[in-house]
CSV table of C-alpha atoms in Angstrom, one decimal:
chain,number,residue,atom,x,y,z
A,1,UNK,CA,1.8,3.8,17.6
A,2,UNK,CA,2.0,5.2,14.2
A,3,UNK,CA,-1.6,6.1,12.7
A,4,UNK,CA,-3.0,7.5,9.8
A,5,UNK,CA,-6.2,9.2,9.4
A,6,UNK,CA,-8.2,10.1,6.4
A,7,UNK,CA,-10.9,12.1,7.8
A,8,UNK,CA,-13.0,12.2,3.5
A,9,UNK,CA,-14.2,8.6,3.1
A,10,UNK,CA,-16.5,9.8,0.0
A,11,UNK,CA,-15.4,13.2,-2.7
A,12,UNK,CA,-16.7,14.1,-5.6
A,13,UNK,CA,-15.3,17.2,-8.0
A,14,UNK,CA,-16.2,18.2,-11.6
A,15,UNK,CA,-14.3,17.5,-14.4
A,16,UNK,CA,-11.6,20.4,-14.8
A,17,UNK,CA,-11.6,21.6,-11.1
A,18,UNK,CA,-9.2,21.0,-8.1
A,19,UNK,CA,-10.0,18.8,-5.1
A,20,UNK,CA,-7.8,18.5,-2.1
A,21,UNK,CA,-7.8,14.9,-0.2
A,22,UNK,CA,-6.6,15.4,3.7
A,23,UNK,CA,-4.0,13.3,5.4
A,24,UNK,CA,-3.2,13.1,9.2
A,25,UNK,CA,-0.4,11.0,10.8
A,26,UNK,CA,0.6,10.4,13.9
A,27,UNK,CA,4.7,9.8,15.3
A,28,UNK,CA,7.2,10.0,17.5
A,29,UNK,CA,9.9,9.4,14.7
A,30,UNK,CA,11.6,12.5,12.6
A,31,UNK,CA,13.0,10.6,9.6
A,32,UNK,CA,9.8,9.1,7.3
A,33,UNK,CA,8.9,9.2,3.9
A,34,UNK,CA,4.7,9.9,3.0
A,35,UNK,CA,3.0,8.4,-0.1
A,36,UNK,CA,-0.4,8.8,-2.1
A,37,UNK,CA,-1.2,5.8,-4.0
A,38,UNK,CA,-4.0,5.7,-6.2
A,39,UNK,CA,-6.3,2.4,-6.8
A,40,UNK,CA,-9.1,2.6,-10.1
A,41,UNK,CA,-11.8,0.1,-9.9
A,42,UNK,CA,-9.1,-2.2,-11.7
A,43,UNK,CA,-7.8,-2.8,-8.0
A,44,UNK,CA,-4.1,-2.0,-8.9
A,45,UNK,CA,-2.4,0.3,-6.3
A,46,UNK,CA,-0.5,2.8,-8.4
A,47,UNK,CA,2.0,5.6,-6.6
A,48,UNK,CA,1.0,8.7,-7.5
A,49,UNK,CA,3.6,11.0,-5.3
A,50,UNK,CA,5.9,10.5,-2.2
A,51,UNK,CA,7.6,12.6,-0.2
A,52,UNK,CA,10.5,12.7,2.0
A,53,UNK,CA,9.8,14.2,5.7
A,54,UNK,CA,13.2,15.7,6.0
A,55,UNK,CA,12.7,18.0,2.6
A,56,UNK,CA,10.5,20.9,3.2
A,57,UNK,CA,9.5,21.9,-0.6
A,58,UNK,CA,6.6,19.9,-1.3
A,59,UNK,CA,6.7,16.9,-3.9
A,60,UNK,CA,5.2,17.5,-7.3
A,61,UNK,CA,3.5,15.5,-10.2
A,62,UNK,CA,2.3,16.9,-13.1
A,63,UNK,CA,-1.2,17.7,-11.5
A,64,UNK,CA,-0.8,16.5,-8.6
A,65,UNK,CA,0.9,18.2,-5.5
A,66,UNK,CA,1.1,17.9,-2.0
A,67,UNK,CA,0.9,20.5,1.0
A,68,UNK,CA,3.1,18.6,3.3
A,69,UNK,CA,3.2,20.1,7.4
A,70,UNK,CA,5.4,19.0,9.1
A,71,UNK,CA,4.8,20.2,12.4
A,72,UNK,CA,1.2,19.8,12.0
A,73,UNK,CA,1.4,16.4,10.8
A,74,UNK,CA,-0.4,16.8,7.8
A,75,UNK,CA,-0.5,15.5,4.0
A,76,UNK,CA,-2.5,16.9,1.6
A,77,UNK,CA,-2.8,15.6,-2.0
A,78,UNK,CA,-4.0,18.6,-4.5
A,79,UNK,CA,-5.2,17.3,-8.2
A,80,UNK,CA,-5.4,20.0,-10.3
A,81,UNK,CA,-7.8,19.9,-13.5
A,82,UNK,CA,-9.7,17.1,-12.8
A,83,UNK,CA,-10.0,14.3,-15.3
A,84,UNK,CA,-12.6,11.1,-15.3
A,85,UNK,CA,-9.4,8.9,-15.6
A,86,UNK,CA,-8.9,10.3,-11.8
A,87,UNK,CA,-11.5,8.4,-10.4
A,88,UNK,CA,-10.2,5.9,-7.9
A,89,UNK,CA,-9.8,5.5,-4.1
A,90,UNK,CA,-7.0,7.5,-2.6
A,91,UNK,CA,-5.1,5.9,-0.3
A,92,UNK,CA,-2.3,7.9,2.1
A,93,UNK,CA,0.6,6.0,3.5
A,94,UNK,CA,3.8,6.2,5.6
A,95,UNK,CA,6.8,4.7,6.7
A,96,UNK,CA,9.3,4.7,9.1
A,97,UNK,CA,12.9,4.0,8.8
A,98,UNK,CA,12.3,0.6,10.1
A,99,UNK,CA,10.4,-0.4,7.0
A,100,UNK,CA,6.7,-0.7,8.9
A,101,UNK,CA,4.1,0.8,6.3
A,102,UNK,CA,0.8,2.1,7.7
A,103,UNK,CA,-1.9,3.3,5.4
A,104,UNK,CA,-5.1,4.9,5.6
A,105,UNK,CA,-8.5,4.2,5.6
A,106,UNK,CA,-8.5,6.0,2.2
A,107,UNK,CA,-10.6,8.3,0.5
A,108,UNK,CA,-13.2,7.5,-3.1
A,109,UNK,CA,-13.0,10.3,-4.8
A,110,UNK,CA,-15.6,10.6,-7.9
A,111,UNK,CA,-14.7,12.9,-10.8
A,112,UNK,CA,-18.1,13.8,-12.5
A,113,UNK,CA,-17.9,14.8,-15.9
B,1,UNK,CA,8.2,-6.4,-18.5
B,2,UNK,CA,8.9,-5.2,-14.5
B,3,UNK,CA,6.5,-6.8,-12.8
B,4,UNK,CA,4.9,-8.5,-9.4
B,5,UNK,CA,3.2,-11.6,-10.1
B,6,UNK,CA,0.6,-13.3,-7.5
B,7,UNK,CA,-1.0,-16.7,-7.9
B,8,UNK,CA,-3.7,-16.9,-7.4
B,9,UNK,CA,-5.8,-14.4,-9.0
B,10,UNK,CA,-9.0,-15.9,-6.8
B,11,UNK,CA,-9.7,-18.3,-4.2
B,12,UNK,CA,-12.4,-20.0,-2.9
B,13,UNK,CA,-11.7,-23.0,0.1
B,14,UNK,CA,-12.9,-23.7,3.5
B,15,UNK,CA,-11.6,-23.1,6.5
B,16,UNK,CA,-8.8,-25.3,8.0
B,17,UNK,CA,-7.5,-26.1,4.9
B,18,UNK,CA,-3.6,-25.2,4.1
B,19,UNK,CA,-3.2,-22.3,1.3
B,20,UNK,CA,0.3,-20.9,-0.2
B,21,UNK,CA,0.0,-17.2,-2.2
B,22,UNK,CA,2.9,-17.0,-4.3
B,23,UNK,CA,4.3,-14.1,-5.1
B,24,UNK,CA,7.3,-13.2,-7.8
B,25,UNK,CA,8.9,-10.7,-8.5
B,26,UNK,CA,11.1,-9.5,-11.4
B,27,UNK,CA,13.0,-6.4,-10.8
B,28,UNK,CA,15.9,-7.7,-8.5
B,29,UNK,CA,14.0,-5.7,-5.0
B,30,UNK,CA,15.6,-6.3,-2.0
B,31,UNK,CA,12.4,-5.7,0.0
B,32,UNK,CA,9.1,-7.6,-0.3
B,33,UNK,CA,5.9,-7.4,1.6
B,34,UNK,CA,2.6,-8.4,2.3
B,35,UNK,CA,-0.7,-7.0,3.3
B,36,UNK,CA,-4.3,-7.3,3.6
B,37,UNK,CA,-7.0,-4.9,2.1
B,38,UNK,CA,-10.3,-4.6,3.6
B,39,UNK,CA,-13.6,-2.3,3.5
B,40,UNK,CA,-13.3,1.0,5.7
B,41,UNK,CA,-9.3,-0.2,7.0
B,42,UNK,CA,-7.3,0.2,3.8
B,43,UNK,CA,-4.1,-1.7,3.7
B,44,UNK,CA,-2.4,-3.4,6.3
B,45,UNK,CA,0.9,-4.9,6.7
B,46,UNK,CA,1.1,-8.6,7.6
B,47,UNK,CA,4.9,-9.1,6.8
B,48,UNK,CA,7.4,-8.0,5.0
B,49,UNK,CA,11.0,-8.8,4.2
B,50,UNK,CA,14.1,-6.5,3.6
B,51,UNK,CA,16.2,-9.1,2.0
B,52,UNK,CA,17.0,-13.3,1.6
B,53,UNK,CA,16.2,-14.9,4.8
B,54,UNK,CA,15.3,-11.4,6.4
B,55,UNK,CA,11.6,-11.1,7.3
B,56,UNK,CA,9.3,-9.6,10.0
B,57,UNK,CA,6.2,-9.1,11.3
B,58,UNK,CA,3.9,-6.2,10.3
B,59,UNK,CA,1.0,-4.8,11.9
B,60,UNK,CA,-1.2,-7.8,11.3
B,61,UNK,CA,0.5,-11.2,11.6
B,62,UNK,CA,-1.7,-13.5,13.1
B,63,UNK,CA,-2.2,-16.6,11.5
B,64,UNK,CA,0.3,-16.3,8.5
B,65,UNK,CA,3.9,-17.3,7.5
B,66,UNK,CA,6.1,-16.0,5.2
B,67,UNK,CA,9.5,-17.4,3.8
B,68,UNK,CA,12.4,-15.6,1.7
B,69,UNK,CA,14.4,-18.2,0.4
B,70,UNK,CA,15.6,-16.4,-2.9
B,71,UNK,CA,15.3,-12.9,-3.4
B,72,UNK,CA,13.0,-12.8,-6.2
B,73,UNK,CA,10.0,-14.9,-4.2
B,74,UNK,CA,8.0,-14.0,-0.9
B,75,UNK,CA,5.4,-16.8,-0.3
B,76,UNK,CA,2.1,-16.1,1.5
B,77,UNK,CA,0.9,-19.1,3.8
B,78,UNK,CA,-2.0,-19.9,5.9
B,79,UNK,CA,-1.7,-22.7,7.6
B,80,UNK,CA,-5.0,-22.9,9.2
B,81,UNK,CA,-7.3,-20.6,7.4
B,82,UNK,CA,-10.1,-19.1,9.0
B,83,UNK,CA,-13.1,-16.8,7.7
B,84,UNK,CA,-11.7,-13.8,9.2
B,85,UNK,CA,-8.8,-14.2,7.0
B,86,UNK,CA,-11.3,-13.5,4.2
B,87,UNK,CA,-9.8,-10.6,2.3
B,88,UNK,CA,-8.2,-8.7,-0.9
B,89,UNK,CA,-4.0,-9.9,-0.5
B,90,UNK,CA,-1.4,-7.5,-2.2
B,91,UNK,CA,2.3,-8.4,-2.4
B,92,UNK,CA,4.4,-5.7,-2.8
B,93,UNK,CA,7.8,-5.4,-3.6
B,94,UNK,CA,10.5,-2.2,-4.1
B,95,UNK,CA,14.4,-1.7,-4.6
B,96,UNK,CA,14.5,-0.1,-0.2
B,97,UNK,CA,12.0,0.0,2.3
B,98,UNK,CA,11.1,3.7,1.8
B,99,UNK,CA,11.4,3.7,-2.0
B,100,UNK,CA,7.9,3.4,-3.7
B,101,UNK,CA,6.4,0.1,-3.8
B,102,UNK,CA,5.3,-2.0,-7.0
B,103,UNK,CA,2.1,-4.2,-6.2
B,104,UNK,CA,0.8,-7.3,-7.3
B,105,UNK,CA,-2.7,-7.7,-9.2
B,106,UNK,CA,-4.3,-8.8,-5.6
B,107,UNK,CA,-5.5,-12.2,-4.9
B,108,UNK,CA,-9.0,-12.1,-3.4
B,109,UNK,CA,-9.5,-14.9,-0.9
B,110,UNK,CA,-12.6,-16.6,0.5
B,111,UNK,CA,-12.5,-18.9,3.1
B,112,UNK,CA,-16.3,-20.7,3.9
């Protein structure tokens, strides 16, 4: 069965740092595509970055970027210079070819000014 | 304005009695989904549809129904409510299955 983990329920970071979120998954398949999608308190899921599992450079978004491995499993999301506007639940997803979207549990991540 | 529309924005009913989510959207997507979002489980897929007359189950399809009779619309129903069906509802809808989704506002749903 296809599984995603997000071990961080709860982060906080100051304004201006960098926080890393963690992402696990779980598959048999080889050809997926891994998302982050971002929800403010507004409830709106926004997509902040996806990736494709059959490129290896890792996708990039202004100041956001992922550390996407492969072998491990694993998708990291990086924001770089935290801003309050950041503030939101985190939420890591994936699909498989045959359209089945799993996300996980997701992470709130704080940004403290 | 591209958009994904849901009505309605909030519900309050009891259980047993027949609901329909509507859900629009306006960017001409082939594929459409459903799914449920709930404290400590994220979001989970309860259907979703690649195209008209195309749909399938996700990971959690117990107790709904779905129908894709024009491309632009992808219905919600719950025949036969129950309180475990009490949750936050986010139609979803994008131009392929793997290509990023657009969501909906969420409809929260109560059911006494």
């Amino acid at each position: 069965a296809q599984t995603v983990t997000q071990s961080q329920p709860e982060m906080s970071v100051q304004e201006a740092e960098t926080v890393t979120l963690s992402c696990t998954y779980d598959t048999s398949e080889n050809n997926y595509y891994l998302f982050w999608y971002k929800q403010p308190p507004s409830r709106q899921m926004i997509l902040v970055i996806r990736q494709e599992a059959y490129k290896q450079q890792n996708a990039t978004e202004n100041r956001f970027s992922v550390n996407f491995q492969k072998a491990a499993k694993s998708f990291s999301l990086k924001i770089s210079d935290s801003q309050l506007g950041d503030t939101a639940m985190y939420f890591c997803a994936f699909m498989i070819d045959n359209n089945d979207m799993r996300f996980g549990a997701g992470t709130r991540l704080t940004v403290k000014p | 304005e591209a958009q994904v529309t849901q009505n309605p924005r909030y519900l309050i009913t009891v259980t047993g009695k027949k609901l329909t989510v509507t859900c629009s959207q306006n960017m001409n997507h082939e594929y459409m989904s459903w799914y449920r979002q709930d404290p400590g489980l994220g979001l989970r897929q309860i259907y979703y549809s690649m195209n008209v007359e195309v749909t399938d189950k996700g990971d959690v399809p117990e107790g709904y129904k779905v129908s894709r009779k024009e491309k632009r619309n992808f219905p919600l129903i719950l025949e036969s409510p129950s309180p475990n069906q009490t949750s936050l509802y986010f139609c979803a809808s994008s131009l392929a299955g793997n290509q990023p989704q657009h969501f909906g506002d969420g409809t929260r749903l109560s059911i006494l």
